[in-house]
XYZ file of C-alpha atoms in Angstrom:
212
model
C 10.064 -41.019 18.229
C 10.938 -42.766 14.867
C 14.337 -41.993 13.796
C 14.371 -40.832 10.072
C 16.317 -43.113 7.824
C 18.984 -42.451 5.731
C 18.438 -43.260 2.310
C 20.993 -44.782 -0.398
C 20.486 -45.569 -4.025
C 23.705 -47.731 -5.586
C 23.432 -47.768 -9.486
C 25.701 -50.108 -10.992
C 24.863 -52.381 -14.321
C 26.970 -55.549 -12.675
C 24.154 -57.606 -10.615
C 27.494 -58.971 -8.068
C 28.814 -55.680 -7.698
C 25.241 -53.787 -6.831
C 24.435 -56.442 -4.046
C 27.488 -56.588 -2.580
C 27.597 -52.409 -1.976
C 24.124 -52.823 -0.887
C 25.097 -55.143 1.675
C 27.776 -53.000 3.070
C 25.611 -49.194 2.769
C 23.200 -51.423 4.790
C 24.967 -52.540 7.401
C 25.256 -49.154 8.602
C 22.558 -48.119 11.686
C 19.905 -46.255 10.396
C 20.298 -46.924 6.563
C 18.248 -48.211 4.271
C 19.684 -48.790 0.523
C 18.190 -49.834 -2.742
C 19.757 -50.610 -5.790
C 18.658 -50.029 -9.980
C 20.754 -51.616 -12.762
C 19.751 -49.135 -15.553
C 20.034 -45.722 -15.248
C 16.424 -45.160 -17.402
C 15.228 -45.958 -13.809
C 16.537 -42.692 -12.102
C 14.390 -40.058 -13.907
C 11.287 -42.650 -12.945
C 12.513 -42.679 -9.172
C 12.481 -38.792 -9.446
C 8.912 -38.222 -10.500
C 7.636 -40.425 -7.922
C 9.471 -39.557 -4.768
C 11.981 -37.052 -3.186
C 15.982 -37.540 -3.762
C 17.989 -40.500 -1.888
C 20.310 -38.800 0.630
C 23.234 -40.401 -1.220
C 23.864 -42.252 -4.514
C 26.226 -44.295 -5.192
C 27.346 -44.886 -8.827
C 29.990 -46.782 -11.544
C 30.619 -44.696 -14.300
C 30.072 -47.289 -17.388
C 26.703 -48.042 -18.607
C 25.737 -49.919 -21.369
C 23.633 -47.003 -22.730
C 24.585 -43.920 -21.161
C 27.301 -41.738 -20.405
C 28.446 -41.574 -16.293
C 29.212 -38.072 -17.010
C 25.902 -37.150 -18.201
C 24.293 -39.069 -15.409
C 26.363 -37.102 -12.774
C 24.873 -34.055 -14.319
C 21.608 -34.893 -14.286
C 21.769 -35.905 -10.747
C 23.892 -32.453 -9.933
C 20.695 -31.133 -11.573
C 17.876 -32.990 -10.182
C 19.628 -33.289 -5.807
C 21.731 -30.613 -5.580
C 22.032 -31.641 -1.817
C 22.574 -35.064 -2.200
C 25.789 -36.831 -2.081
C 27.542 -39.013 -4.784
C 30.142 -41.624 -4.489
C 31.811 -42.629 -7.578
C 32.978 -46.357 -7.195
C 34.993 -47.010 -10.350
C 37.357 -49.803 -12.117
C 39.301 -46.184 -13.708
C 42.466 -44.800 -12.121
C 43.322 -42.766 -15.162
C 44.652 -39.111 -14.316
C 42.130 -37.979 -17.455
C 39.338 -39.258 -15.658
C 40.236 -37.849 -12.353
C 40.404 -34.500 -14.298
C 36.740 -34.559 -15.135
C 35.430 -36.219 -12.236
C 37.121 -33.105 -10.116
C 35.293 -30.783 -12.829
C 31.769 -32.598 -11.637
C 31.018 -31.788 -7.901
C 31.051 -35.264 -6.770
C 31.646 -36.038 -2.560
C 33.414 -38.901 -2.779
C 36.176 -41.504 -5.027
C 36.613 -44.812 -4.374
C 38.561 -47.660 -7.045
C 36.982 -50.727 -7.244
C 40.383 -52.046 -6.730
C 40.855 -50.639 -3.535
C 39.998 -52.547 -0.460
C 36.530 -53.292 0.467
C 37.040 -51.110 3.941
C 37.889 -48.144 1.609
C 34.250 -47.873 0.457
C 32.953 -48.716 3.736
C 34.872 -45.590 4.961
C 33.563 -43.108 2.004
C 29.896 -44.245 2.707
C 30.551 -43.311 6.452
C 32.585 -40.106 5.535
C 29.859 -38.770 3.076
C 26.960 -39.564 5.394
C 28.714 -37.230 7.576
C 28.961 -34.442 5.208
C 32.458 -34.872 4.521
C 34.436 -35.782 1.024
C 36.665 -38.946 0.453
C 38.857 -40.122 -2.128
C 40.644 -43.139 -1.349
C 44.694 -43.387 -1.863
C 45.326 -43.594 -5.334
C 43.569 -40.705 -5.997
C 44.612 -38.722 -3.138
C 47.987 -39.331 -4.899
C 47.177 -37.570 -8.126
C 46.086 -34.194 -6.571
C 48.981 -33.997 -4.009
C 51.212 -33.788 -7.477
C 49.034 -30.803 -8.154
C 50.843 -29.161 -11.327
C 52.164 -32.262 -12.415
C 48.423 -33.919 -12.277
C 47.362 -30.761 -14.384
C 50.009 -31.086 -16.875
C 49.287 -34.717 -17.622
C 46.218 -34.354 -18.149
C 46.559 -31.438 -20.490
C 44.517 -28.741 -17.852
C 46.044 -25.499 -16.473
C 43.885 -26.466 -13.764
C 40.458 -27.512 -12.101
C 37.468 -25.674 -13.642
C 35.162 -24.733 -11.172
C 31.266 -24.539 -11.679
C 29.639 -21.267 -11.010
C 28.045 -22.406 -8.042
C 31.463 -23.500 -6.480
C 33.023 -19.951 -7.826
C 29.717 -18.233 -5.901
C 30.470 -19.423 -2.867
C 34.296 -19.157 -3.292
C 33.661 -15.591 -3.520
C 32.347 -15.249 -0.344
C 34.672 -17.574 1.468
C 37.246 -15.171 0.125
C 35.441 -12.182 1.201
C 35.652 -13.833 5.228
C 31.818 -15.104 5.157
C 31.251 -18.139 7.569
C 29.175 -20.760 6.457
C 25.865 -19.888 8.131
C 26.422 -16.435 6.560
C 26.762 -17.947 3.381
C 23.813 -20.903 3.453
C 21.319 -17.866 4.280
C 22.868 -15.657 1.500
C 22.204 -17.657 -1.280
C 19.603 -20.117 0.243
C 21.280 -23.579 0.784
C 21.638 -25.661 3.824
C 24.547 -24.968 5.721
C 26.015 -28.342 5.566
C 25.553 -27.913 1.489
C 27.914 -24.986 2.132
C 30.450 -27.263 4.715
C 30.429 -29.919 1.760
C 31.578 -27.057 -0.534
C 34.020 -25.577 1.153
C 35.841 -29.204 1.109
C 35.391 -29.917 -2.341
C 37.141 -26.844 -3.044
C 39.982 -27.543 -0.539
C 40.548 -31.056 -2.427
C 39.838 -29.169 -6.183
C 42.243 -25.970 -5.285
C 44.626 -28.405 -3.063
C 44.205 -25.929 0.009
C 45.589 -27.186 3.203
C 43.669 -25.315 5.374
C 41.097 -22.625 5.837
C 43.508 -19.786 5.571
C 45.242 -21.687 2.515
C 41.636 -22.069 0.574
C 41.511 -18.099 1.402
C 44.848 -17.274 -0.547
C 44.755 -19.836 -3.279
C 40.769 -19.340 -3.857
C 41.538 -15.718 -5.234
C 43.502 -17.160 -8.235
C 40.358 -19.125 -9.099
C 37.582 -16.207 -9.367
């Protein structure tokens, strides 16, 4: 029995940068990873065949806007994952990356091991953002205030299944409620641990009501 691959798509404008990610996504078992360098190429990759399991992405482009390619991927594969690998440490771009459903947040000037661990830890359904960002939300009110936010905006999908993670749902209650897989829901529920700062199940219970 063939074992179905798992499918990455890096998009980054710098030709070094693209191969060497490709390189590493690929030397995971099971993997297969292809890389664009303009982002006109994504809406031609989604005409002509399903969404990549993850994508992995830089935020600068020469003609486009990261932000507004996030959201068109948040649009297009809901269920896929996306890895922001970045040159920016700014606590103003933190701010708005924690406003965009992304899985995972990794600093170009972090060590090469640190995106080798986010690929892994996103395959697996889970979130990671490497130290230096970690740092920032642990200050939690003093992250918000210096970036000029009261605090992180949820989308409506996120406040959705809040709701019902405040009401006591479990996950598999939840992924048949409103239709989504019930790892979508798992990958959620730890975005909005990381977005509200919750420690723990119970915590994301009593914190999340302050946020719907």
């Amino acid at each position: 029995m063939e074992v179905e691959c798992y499918e990455i798509l890096v998009v980054d404008d710098h030709p070094i940068v693209l191969e060497g990610i490709k390189k590493i996504a690929s030397a995971f078992e099971g993997v297969k990873c292809d890389g664009i360098m303009e982002v006109e190429q994504l809406e031609h990759y989604f005409s002509v065949r399903s969404p990549y399991n993850m994508y992995i992405l830089d935020l600068e482009f020469p003609q486009a806007d990261g932000f507004s390619v996030l959201r068109m991927l948040r649009d297009k594969a809901p269920d896929s994952r996306i890895l922001i690998y970045t040159m920016h440490e700014e606590p103003w771009m933190l701010a708005k990356l924690m406003d965009a459903d992304i899985d995972g947040l990794v600093s170009k000037n972090a060590d090469l091991s640190e995106l080798q661990k986010a690929i892994s830890a996103l395959r697996s359904g889970e979130t990671y953002f490497n130290e230096v960002f970690l740092d920032m939300i642990r200050h939690g009110k003093e992250f918000y205030i210096c970036t000029g936010n009261k605090g992180p905006n949820l989308s409506s999908r996120e406040k959705e299944i809040l709701a019902y993670i405040v009401k006591g749902f479990n996950n598999k209650q939840i992924s048949e409620i409103i239709y989504l897989s019930e790892n979508t829901i798992k990958t959620y529920r730890k975005r909005l641990m990381i977005k509200i700062g919750a420690k723990n199940a119970a915590d994301l219970v009593f914190k999340g009501k302050d946020f719907l």
